[in-house]
Coordinates of C-alpha atoms and ligand atoms in Angstrom, one line a residue:
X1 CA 9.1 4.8 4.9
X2 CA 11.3 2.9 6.9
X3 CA 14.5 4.2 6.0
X4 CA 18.1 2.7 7.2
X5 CA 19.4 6.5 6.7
X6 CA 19.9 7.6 10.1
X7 CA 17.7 11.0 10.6
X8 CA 15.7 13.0 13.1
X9 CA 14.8 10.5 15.9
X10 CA 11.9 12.6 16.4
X11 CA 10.1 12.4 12.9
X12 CA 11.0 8.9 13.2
X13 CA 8.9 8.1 16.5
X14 CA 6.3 6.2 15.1
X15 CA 2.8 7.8 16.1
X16 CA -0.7 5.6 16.6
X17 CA -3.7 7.5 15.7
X18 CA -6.8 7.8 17.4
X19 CA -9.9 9.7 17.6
X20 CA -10.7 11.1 20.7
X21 CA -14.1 11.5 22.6
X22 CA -14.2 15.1 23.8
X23 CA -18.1 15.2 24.3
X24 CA -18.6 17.0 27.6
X25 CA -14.9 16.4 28.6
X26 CA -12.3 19.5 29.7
X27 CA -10.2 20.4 27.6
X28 CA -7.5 23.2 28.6
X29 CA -6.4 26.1 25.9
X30 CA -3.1 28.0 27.1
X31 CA -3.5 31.1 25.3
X32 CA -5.6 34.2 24.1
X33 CA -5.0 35.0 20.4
X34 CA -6.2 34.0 17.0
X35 CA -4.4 29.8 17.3
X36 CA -6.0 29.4 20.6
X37 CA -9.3 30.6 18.9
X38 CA -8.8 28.2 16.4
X39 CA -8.5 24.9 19.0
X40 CA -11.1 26.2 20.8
X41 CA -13.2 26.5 18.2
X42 CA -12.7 23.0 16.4
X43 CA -12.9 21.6 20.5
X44 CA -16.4 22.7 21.0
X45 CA -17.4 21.7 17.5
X46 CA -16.3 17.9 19.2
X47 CA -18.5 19.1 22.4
X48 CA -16.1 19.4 24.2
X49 CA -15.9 21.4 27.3
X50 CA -13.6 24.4 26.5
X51 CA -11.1 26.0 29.3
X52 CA -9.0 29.1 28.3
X53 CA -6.0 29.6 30.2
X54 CA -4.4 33.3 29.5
X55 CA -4.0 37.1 30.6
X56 CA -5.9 38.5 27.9
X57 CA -8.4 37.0 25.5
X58 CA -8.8 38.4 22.0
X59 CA -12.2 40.0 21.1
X60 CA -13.8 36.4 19.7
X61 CA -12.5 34.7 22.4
X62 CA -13.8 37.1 24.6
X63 CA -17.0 37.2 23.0
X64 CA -17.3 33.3 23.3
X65 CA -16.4 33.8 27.5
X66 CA -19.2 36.7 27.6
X67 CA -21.5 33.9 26.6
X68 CA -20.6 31.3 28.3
X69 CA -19.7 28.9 25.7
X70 CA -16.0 28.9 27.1
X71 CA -14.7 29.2 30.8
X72 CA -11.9 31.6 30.8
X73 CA -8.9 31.4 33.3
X74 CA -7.1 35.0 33.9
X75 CA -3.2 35.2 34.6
X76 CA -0.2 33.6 33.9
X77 CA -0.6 29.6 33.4
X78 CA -0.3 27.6 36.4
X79 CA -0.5 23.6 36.6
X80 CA -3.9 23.7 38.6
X81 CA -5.5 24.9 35.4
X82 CA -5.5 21.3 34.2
X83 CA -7.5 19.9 37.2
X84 CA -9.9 17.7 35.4
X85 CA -8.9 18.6 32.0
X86 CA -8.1 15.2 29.6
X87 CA -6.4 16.8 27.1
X88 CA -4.5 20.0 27.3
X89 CA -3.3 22.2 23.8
X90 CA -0.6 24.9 24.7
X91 CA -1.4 27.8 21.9
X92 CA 0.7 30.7 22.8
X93 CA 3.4 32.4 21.0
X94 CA 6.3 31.9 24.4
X95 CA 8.0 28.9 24.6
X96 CA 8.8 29.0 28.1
X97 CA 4.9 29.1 28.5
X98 CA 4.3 26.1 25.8
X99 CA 6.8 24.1 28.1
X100 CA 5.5 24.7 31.3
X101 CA 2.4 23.4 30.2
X102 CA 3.8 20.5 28.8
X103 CA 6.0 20.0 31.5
X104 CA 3.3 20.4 33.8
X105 CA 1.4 17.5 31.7
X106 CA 4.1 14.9 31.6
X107 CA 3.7 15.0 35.2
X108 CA 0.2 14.5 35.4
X109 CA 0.1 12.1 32.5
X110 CA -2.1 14.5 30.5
X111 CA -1.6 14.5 27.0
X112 CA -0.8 18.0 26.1
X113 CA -0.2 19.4 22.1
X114 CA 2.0 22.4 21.6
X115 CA 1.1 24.1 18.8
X116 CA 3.7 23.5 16.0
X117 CA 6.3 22.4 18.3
X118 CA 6.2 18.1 17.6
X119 CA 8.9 17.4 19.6
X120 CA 7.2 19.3 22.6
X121 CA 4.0 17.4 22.1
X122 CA 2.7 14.0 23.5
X123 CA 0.1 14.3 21.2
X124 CA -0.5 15.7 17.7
X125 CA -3.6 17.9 16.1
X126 CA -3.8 15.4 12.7
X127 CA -4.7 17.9 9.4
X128 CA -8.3 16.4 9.0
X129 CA -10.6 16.3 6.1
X130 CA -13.8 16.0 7.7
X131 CA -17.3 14.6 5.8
X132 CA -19.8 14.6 8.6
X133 CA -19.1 11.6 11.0
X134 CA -16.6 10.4 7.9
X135 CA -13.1 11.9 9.1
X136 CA -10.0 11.5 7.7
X137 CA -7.0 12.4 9.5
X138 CA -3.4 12.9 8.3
X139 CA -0.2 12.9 10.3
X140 CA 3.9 12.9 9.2
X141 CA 4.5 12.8 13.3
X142 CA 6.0 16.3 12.7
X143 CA 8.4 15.4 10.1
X144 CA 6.6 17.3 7.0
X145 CA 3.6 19.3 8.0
X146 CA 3.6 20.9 4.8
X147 CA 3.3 17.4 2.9
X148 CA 0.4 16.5 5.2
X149 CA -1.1 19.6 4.6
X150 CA -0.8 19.3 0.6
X151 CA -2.4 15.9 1.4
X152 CA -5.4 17.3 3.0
X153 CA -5.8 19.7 -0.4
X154 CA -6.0 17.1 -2.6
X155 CA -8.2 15.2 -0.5
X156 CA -10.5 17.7 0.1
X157 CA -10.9 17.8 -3.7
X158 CA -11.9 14.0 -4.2
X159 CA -13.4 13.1 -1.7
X160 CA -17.5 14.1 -2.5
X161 CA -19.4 16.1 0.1
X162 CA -22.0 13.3 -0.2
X163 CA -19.9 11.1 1.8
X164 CA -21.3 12.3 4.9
X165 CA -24.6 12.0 3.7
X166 CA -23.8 8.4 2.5
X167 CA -22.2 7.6 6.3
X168 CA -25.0 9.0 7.8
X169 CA -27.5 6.9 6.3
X170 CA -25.3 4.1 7.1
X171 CA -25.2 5.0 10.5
X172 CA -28.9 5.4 10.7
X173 CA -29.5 2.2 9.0
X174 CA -26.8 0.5 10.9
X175 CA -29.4 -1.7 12.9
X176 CA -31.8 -2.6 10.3
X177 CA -28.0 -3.7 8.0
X178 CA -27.0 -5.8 11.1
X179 CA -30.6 -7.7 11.5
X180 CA -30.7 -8.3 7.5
X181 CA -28.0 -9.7 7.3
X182 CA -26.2 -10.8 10.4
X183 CA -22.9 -12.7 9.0
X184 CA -20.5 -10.8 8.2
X185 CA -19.3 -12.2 4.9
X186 CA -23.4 -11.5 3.5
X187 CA -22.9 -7.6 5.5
X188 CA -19.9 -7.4 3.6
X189 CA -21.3 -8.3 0.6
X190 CA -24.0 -5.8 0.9
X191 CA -21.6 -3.2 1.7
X192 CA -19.9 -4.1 -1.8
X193 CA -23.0 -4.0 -3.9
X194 CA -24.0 -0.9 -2.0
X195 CA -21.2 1.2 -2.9
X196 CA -21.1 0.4 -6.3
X197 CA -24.5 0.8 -6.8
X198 CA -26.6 4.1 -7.4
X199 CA -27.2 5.4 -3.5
X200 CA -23.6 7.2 -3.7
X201 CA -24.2 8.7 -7.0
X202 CA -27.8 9.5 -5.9
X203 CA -26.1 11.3 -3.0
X204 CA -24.0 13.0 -5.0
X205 CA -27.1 14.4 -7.2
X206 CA -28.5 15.4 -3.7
X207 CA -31.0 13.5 -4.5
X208 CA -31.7 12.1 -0.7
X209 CA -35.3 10.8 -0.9
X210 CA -34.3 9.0 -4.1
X211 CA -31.1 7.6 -2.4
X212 CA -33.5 6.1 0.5
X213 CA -35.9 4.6 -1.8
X214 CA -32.7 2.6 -3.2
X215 CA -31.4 2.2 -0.5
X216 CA -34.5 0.6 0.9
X217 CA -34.8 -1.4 -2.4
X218 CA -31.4 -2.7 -2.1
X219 CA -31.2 -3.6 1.2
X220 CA -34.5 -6.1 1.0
X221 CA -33.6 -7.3 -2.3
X222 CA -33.3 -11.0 -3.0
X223 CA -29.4 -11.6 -2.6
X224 CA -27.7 -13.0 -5.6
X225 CA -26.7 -16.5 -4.4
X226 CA -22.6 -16.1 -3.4
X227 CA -20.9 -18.8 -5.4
X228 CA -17.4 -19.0 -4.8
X229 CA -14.3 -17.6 -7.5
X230 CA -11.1 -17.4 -8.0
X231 CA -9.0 -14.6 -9.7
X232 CA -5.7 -15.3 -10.6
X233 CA -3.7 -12.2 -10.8
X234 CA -1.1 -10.7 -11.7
X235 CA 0.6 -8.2 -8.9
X236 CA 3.8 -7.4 -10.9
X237 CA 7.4 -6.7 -10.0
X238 CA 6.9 -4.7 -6.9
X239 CA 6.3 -1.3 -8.0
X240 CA 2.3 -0.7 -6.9
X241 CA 2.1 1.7 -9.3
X242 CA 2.4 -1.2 -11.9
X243 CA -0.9 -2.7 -10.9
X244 CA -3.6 -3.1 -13.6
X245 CA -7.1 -1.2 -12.0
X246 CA -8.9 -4.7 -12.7
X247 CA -5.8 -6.2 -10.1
X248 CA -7.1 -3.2 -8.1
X249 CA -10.1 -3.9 -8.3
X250 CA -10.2 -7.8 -7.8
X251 CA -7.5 -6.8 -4.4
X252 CA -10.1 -4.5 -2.8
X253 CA -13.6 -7.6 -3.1
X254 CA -11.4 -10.4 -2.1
X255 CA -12.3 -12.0 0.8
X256 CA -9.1 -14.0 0.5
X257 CA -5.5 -13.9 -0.7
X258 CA -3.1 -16.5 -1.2
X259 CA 0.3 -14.7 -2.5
X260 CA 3.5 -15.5 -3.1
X261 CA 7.0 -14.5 -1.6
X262 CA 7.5 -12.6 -4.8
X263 CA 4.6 -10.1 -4.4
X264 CA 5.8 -6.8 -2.6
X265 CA 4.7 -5.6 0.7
X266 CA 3.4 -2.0 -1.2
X267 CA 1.2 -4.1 -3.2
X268 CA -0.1 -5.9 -0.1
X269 CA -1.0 -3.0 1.5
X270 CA -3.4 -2.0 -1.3
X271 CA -5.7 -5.4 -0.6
X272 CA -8.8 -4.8 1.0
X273 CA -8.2 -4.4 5.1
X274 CA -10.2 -7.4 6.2
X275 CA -9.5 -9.9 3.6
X276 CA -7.7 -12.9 5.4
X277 CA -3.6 -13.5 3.7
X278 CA -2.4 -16.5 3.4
X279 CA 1.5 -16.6 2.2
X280 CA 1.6 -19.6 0.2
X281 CA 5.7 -19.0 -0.7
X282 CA 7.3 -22.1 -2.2
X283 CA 10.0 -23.7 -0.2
X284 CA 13.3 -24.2 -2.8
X285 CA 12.9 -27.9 -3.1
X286 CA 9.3 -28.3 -1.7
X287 CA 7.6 -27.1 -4.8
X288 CA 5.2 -30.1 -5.1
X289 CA 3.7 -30.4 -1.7
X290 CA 3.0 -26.8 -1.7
X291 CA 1.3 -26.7 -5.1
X292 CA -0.9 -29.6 -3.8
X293 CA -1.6 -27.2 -0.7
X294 CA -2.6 -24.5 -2.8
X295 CA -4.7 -25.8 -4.7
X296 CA -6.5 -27.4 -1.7
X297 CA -6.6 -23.9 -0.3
X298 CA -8.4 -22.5 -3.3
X299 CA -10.4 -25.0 -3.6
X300 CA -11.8 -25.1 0.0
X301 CA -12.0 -21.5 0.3
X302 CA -14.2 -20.9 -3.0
X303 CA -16.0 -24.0 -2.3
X304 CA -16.6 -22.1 0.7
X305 CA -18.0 -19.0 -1.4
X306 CA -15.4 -16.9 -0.9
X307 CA -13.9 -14.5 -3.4
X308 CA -10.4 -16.0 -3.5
X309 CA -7.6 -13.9 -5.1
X310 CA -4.7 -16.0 -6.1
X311 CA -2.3 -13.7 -6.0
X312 CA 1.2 -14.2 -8.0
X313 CA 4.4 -12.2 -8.6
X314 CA 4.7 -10.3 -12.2
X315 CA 1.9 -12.6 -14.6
X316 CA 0.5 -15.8 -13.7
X317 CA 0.9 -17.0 -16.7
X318 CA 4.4 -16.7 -17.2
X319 CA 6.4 -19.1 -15.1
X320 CA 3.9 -18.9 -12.1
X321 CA 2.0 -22.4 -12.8
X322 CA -1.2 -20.6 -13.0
X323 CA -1.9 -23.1 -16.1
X324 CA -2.0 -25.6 -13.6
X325 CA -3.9 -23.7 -10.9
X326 CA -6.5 -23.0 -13.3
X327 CA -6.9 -26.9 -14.7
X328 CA -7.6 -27.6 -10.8
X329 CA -10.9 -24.9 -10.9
X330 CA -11.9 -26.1 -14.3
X331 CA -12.0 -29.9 -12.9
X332 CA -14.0 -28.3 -9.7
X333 CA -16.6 -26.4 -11.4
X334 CA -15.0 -22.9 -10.3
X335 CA -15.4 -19.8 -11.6
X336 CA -11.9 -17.8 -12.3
X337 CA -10.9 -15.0 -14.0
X338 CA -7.5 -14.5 -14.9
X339 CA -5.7 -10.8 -14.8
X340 CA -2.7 -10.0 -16.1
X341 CA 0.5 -8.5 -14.6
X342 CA 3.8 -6.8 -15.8
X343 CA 5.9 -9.8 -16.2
X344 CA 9.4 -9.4 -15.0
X345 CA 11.3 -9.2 -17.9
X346 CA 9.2 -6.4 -19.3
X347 CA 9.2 -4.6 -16.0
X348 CA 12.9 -4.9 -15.4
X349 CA 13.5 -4.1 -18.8
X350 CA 12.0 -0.8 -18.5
X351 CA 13.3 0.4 -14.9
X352 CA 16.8 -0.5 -16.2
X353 CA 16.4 1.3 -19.5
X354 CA 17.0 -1.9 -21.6
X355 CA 14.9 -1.9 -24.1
X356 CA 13.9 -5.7 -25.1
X357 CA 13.9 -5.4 -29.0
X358 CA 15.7 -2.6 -30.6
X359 CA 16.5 -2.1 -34.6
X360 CA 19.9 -1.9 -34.5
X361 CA 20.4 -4.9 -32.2
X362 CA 17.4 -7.6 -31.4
X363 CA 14.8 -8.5 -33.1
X364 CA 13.0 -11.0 -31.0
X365 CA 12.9 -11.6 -27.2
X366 CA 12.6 -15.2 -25.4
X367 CA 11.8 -15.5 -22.0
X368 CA 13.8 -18.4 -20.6
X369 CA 13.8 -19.9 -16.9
X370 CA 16.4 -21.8 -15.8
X371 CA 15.5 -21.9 -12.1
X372 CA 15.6 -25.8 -12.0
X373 CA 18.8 -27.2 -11.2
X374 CA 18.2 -30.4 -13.9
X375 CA 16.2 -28.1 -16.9
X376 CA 18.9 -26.2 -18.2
X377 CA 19.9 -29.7 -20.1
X378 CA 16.7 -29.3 -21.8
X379 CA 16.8 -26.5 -23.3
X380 CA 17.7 -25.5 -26.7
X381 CA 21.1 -23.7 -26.0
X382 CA 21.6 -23.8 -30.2
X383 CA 18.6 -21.3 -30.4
X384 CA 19.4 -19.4 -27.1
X385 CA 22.9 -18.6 -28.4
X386 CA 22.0 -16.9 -31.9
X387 CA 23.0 -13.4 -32.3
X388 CA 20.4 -10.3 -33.0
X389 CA 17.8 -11.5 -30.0
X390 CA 17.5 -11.0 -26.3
X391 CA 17.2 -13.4 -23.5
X392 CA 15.2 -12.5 -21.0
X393 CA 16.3 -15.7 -18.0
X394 CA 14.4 -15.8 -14.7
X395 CA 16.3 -17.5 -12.7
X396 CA 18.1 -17.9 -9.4
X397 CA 21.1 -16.7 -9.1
X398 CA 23.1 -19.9 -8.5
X399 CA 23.7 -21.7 -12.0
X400 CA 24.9 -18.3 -13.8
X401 CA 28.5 -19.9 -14.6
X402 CA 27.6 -22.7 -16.5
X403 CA 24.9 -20.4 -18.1
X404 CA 26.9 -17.8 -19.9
X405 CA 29.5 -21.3 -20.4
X406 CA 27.0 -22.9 -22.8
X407 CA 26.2 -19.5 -24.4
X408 CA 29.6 -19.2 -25.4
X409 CA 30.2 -23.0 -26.2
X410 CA 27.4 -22.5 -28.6
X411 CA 28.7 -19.6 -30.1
X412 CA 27.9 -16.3 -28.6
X413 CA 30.5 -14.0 -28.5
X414 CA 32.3 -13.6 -25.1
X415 CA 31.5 -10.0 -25.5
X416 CA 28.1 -9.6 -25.0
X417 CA 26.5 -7.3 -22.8
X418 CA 24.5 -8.4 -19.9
X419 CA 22.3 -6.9 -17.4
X420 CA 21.0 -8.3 -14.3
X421 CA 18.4 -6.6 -12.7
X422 CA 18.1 -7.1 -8.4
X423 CA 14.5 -6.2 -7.5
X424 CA 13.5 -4.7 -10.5
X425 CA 11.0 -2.2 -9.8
X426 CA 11.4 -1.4 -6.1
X427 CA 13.5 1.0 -3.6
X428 CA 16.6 -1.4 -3.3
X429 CA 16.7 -2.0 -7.1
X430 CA 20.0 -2.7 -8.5
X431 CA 21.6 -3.5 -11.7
X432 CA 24.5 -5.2 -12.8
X433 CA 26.0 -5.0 -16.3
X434 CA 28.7 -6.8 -18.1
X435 CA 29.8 -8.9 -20.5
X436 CA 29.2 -12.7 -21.0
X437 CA 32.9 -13.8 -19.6
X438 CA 32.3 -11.8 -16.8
X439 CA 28.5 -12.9 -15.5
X440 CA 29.0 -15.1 -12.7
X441 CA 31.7 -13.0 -11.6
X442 CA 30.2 -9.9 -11.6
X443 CA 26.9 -11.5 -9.7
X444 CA 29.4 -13.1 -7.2
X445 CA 31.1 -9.6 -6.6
X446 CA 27.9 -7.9 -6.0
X447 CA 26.7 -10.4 -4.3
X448 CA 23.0 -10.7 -6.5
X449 CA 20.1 -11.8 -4.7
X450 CA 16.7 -13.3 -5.2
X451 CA 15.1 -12.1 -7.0
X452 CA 16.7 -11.1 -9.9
X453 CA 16.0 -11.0 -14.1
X454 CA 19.1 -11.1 -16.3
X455 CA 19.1 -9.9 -19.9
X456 CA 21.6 -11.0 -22.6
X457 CA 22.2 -9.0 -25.7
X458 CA 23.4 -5.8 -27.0
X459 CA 20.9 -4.0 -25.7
X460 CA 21.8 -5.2 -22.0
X461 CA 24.8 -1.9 -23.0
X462 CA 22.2 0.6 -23.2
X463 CA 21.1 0.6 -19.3
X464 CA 24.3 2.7 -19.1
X465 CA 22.6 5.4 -20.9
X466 CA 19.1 5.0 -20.7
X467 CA 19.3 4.2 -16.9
X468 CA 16.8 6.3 -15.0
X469 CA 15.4 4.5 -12.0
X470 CA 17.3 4.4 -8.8
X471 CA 21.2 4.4 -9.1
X472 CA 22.8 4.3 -12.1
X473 CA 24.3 0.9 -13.3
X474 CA 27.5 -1.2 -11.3
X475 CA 29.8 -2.5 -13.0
X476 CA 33.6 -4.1 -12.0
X477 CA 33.9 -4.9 -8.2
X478 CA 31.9 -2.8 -5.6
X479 CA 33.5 -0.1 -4.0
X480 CA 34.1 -2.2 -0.7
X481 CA 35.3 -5.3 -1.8
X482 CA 38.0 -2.8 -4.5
X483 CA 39.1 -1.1 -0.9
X484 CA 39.5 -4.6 1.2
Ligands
SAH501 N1 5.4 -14.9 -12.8 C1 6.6 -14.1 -12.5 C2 7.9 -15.0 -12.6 C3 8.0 -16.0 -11.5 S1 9.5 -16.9 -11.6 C4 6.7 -13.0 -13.5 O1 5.9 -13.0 -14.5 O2 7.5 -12.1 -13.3 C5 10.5 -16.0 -10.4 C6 11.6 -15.2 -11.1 O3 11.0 -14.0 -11.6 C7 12.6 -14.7 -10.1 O4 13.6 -15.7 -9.9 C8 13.3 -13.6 -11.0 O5 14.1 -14.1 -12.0 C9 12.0 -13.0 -11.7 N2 11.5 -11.9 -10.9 C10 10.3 -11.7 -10.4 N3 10.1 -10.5 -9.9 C11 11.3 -9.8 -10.1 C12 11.8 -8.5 -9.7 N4 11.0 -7.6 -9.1 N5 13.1 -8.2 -10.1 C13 13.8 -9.1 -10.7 N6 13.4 -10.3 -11.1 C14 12.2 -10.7 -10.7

């Protein structure tokens, strides 16, 4: 999306979208052939009043004059055409003409689209995928037409006729909804349970009496009582596509989210629209107070009812204190649910083509952290140094010199490859490879940054051939730093 390669300022304008009321509103054409037809045609299906401006119409268009249904203007396009019009399209096949009008527009503050001309336009025609009053409108502000376009295709295919069958009886029903249940966390609730339940699929069987009936029976059912919950999941490395569907799932019903740092803006703009966000990201050095705080949050908020998503960075379970999180709900009488992510290690291990264990070379994997700055004394370098495993160390990155130090004191060999991996998983992914003498140098010269996974072992040597995500490995001193 946002890119820091410079490119066309114009497909980089961002564009809002909005759906416009045309009812019984002007709206001028500029033009007489088969495009202007087109506009004019989808402008009166949105009621609105339709102006053509051009010498000669073609035979529909003229047909359409004949009855009325459009007001033709004869001649060559002058800026009095637009008198009263809100939104203007310029449709003909001369330039000169398409910027008169637009010209002519800018003055007036009219919006005016030109036809396939983005630059021209102060407004764009969105490709649309329309279901009855449920409209879904795609844009790439004049950067990729074509992609937008291939969008609207595979919409078209998914996305059930019924839906505007299923919007319309919302619409209808919208009053009686609102007087049922008049808070919107019950409404919402409703909405939930609706969706899921058999009305859609009745819809889809064009089965519309039957999908009343439901309806009706749903929406005066007794209403489960809404006990609070927690889910504590797992949002992965970065990477959406990494998501489990439960995570999915369990994102799109929340009615809140406490996440961490560590979970990626992609993934955050998967969770349901309207559920609140709270960042809960620790503080280096404030780890305690914030714990406390979140567990007060989840506690308040599903005492509250609310669906609560606690939302962590790779699993929950591994290094993310959700142990602890979940000892605080058992205590309180919550229910919770715990979902699984794609760890770090395993995640970084695959985007950097390192596989974990490997015949030739590992046969076991530990997962290590030696994020605090007193822990690494505790742990067992004796074991972490043996030969024919991986390490797998989350970590910051400060503390990697006195890391690959011990390894060596207690006997791995000097030579071992590393890999650190910077971002796994996302755009600005980066690795790092090595050997054991080198680490901390390496990470220095690079210049490694939160958050990032290193692997020890021989198979840390194979991202250099199994690499496949983003660029390929770095190694020695980058390419600035070798120049200064
Ligand atoms: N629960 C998380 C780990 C939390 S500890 C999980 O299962 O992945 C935080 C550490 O995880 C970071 O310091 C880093 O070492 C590692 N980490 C998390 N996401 C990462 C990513 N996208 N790329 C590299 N390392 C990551």
């Amino acid at each position: 999306m946002s890119s820091p390669v410079a490119s066309d300022p114009q497909a980089s304008r961002p564009l809002f979208p909005v759906f416009a009321d045309l009812h019984g509103r002007t709206v001028l054409v500029v033009g007489g052939g088969t495009v202007a037809l087109r506009k004019a045609t989808a402008l009166r299906e949105a009621g609105a009043r339709v102006r053509v401006g051009a010498p000669a119409l073609n035979a529909e268009l003229a047909a359409l004059a004949e009855r009325g249904d459009i007001e033709h203007l004869p001649g060559e396009f002058a800026p009095h055409w637009l008198d009263d019009a809100w939104l203007a399209i310029a449709a003909t096949d001369d330039d000169v003409v398409n910027r008169a009008v637009a010209e002519a527009g800018e003055a007036r503050r009219l919006w005016v689209n030109v036809v396939d001309d983005a630059q021209a336009s102060t407004v764009q025609i969105p490709a649309r995928v329309d279901r009855g009053p449920l409209q879904v409108a795609i844009s790439s502000g004049g950067a990729a037409p074509m992609l937008a376009r291939h969008l609207r295709e595979t919409l078209e295919t998914q996305l059930d006729a019924s839906l505007g069958e299923l919007a319309n009886l919302l619409g209808r029903e919208r009053t009686r909804i609102r007087a049922r249940f008049p808070q919107l966390g019950a409404r919402r609730r409703f909405f939930d349970r609706l969706l899921r339940g058999k009305v859609p699929a009745l819809l889809r069987k064009r089965q519309h009496l039957a999908a009343e009936r439901e309806f009706a029976a749903q929406l005066h059912a007794e209403v489960p009582s809404s006990r609070g919950s927690v889910a504590l999941v797992g949002a992965g490395p970065g990477d959406p596509g990494l998501l489990t569907l439960r995570a999915l799932r369990v994102l799109n019903e929340a009615d809140v989210i406490l996440h961490d740092r560590l979970v990626s803006d992609e993934v955050m703009q998967l969770v349901r629209r309207d559920a609140q966000r709270i960042e809960v990201g620790k503080q280096a050095g404030n780890h305690h107070a914030t714990q406390a705080q979140i567990h007060a949050l989840m506690l308040d908020h599903a005492g509250a009812g609310k669906r609560v998503v606690r939302l962590k960075g790779g699993d929950p379970f591994v290094f993310g204190r959700g142990g602890e999180e979940l000892e605080v709900l058992r205590d309180a009488g919550i229910d919770f649910e715990v979902v699984p992510g794609i760890t770090a290690a395993l995640a970084c291990a695959a985007y950097a083509g390192v596989p974990l264990t490997h015949r030739d070379h590992a046969q076991s994997v530990r997962l290590v952290t030696a994020h605090c700055k007193d822990s690494d004394d505790t742990l067992d370098w004796q074991a972490l140094a043996q030969e024919r495993q991986t390490l797998a160390v989350y970590m910051g990155v400060a503390g990697l010199d006195r890391f690959s130090a011990r390894l060596i004191e207690h006997g791995r060999a000097a030579s071992t490859p590393f890999a650190i991996v910077e971002n796994g998983s996302r755009a600005n992914q980066r690795v790092i490879v090595g050997t054991l003498s080198d680490l901390a140098q390496r990470a220095r010269e690079h210049d490694v940054q939160s958050p990032a996974l290193l692997i020890v072992g021989e198979v840390a040597a194979l991202a250099d051939t199994l690499h496949w995500f983003g660029a390929p490995p770095l190694r020695g001193a980058p390419a600035i730093a070798a120049a200064a």
